[in-house]
Tab-separated table of C-alpha atoms in Angstrom:
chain	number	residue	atom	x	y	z
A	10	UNK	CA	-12.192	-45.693	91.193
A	11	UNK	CA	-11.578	-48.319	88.253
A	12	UNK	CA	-10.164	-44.809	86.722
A	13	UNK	CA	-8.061	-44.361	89.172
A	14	UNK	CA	-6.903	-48.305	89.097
A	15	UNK	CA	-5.927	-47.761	85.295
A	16	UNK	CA	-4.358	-44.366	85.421
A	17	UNK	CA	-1.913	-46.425	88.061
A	18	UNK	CA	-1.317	-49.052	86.389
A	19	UNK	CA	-3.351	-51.817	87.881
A	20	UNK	CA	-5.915	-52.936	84.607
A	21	UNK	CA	-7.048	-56.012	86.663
A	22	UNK	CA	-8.167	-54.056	89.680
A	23	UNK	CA	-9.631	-51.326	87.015
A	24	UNK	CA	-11.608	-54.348	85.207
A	25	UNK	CA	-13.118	-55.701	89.014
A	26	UNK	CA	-14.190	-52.100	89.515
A	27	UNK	CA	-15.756	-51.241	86.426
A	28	UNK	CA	-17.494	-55.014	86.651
A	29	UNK	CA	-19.152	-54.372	90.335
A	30	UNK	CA	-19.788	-50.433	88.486
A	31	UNK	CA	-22.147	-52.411	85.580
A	32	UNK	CA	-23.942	-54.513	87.764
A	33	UNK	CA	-24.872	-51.717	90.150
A	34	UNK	CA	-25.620	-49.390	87.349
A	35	UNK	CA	-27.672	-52.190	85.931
A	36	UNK	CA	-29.544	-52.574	88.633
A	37	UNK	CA	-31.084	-49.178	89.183
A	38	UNK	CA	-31.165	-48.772	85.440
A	39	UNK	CA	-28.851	-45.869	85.226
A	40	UNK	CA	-28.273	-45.994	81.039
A	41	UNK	CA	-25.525	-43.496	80.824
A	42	UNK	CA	-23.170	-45.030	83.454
A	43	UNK	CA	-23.954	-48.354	81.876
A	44	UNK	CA	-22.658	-47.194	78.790
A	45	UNK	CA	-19.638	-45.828	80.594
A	46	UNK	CA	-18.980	-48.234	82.185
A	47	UNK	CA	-18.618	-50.687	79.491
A	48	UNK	CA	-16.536	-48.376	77.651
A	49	UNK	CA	-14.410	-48.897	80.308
A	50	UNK	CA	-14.154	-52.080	79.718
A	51	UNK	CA	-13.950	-52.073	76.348
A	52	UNK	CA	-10.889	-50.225	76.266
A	53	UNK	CA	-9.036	-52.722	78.254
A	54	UNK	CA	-10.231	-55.404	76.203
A	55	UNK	CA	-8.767	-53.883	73.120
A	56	UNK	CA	-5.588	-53.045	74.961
A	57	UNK	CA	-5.557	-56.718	75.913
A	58	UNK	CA	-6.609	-57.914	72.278
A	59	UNK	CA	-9.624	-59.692	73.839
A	60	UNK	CA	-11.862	-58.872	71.032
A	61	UNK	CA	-14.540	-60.566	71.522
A	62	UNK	CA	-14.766	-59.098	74.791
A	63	UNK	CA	-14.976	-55.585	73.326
A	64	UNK	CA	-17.701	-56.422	70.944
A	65	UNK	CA	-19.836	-57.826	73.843
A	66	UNK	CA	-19.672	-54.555	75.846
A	67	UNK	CA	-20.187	-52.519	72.427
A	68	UNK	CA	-22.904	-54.116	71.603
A	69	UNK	CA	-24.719	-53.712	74.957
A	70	UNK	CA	-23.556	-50.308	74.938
A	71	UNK	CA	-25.044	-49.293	71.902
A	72	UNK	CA	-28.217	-51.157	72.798
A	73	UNK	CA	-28.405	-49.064	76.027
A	74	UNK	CA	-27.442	-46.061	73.821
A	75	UNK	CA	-30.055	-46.788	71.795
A	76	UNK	CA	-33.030	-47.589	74.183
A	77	UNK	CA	-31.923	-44.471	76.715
A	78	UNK	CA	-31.453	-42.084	73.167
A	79	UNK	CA	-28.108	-41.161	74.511
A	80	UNK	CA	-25.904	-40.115	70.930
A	81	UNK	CA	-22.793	-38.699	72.698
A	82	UNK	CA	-22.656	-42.299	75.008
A	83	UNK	CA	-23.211	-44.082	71.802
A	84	UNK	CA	-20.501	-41.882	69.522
A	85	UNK	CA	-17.812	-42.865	71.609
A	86	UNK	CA	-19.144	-46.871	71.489
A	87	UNK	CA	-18.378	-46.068	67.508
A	88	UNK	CA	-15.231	-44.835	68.137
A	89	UNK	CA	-13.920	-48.269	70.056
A	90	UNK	CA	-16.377	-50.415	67.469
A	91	UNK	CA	-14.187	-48.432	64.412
A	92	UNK	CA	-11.110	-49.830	66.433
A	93	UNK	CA	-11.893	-52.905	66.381
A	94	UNK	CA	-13.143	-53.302	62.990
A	95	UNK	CA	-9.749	-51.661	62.019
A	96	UNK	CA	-8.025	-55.159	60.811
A	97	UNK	CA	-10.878	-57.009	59.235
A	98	UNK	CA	-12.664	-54.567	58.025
A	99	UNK	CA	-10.488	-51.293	57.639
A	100	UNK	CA	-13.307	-50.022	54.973
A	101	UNK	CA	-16.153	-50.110	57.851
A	102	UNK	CA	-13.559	-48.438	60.281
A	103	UNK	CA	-12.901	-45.549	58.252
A	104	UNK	CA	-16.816	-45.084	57.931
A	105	UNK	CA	-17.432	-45.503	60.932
A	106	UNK	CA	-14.701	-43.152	62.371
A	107	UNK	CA	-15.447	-40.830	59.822
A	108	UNK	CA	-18.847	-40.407	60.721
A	109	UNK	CA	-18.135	-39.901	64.413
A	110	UNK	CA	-15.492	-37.280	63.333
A	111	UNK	CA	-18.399	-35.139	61.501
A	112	UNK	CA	-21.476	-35.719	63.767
A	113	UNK	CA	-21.769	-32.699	66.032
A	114	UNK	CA	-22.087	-34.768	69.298
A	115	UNK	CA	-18.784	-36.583	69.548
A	116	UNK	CA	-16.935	-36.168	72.330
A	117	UNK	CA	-13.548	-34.862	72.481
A	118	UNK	CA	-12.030	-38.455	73.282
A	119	UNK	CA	-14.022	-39.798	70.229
A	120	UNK	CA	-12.997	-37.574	68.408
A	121	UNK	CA	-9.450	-37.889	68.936
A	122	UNK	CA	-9.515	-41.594	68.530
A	123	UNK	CA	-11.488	-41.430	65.032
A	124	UNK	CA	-8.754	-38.925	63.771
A	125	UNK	CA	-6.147	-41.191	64.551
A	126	UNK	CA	-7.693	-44.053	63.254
A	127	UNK	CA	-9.101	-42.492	60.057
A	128	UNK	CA	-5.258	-41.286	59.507
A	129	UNK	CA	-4.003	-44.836	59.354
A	130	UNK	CA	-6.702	-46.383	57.160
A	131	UNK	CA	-6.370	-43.588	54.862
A	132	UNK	CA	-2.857	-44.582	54.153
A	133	UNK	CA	-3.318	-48.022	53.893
A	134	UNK	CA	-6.948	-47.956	51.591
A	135	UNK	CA	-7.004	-47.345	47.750
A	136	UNK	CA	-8.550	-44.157	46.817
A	137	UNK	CA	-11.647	-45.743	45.875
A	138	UNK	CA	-12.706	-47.600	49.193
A	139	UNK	CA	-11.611	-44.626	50.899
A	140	UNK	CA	-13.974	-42.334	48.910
A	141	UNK	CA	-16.784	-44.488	49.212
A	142	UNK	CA	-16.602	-45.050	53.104
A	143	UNK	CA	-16.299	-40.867	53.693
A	144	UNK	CA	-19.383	-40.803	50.955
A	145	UNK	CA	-21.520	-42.964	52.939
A	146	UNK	CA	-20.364	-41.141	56.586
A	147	UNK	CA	-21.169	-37.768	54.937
A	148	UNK	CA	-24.601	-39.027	54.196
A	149	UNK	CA	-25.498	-41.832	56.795
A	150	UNK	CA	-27.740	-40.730	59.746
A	151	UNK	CA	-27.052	-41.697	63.168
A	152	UNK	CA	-30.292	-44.145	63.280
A	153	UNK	CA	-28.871	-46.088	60.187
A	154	UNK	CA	-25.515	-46.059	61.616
A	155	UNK	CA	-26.408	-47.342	64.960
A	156	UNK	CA	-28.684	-49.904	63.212
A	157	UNK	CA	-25.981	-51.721	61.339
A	158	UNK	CA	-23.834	-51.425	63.861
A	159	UNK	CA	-26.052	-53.655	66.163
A	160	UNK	CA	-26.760	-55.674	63.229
């Protein structure tokens, strides 16, 4: 339903829904649609610029990612975590999106996010920073990703 509340235009009603969502999901444990669920709300923090909001739900996200061993949930928590690390830290971004673009789990919508991202910082880095942060996705593995992400 909160879907269905954003698709029509109504991001407050879409926030209330995904909000009662989490706190059933919570309670009977259900890891995957905790993770969605967040996402969900995520995404309207960025579109809202509430970033701190955002980082809240990605960390939790990637915590229940990590605990439930669910790489696909946590890929696309990457994806909006690359997003918001896109202005203060474009270098970690372009990792980070970079390495969701190349690991074999990403979903589609990851995917396409990380692309569009990874186009941007690649025209605004030096060569050198943008060398180094493909480097490091090309040879990071999705433990030591997720770990410095929650750290």
């Amino acid at each position: 339903l909160g879907q269905v509340a954003r698709a029509q235009g109504d991001d407050d009603e879409a926030l209330t829904l995904f909000d009662n969502a989490l706190e059933r999901f919570r309670k009977i444990d259900a890891s995957a649609e905790m993770i969605q669920a967040l996402n969900n709300i995520a995404d309207i923090a960025l579109e809202r610029g509430e970033d701190h909001v955002a980082r809240r739900c990605c960390a939790e996200a990637l915590h229940t990612a990590k605990r439930a061993h669910i790489v696909p949930f946590a890929l696309d928590t990457l994806a909006r975590l690359a997003q918001l690390e896109h202005d203060q830290l474009p270098q970690q971004a372009l990792f980070l999106s970079s390495f969701v673009i190349g690991h074999p789990s990403s979903s589609p919508d990851a995917q396409a996010r990380c692309v569009q991202l990874r186009q941007t910082l690649i025209a605004d880095l030096p060569l050198d920073q943008v060398a180094v942060a493909e480097e490091r996705a090309r040879t990071a593995t999705f433990d030591s990703v997720l770990n410095e992400a929650l750290h």
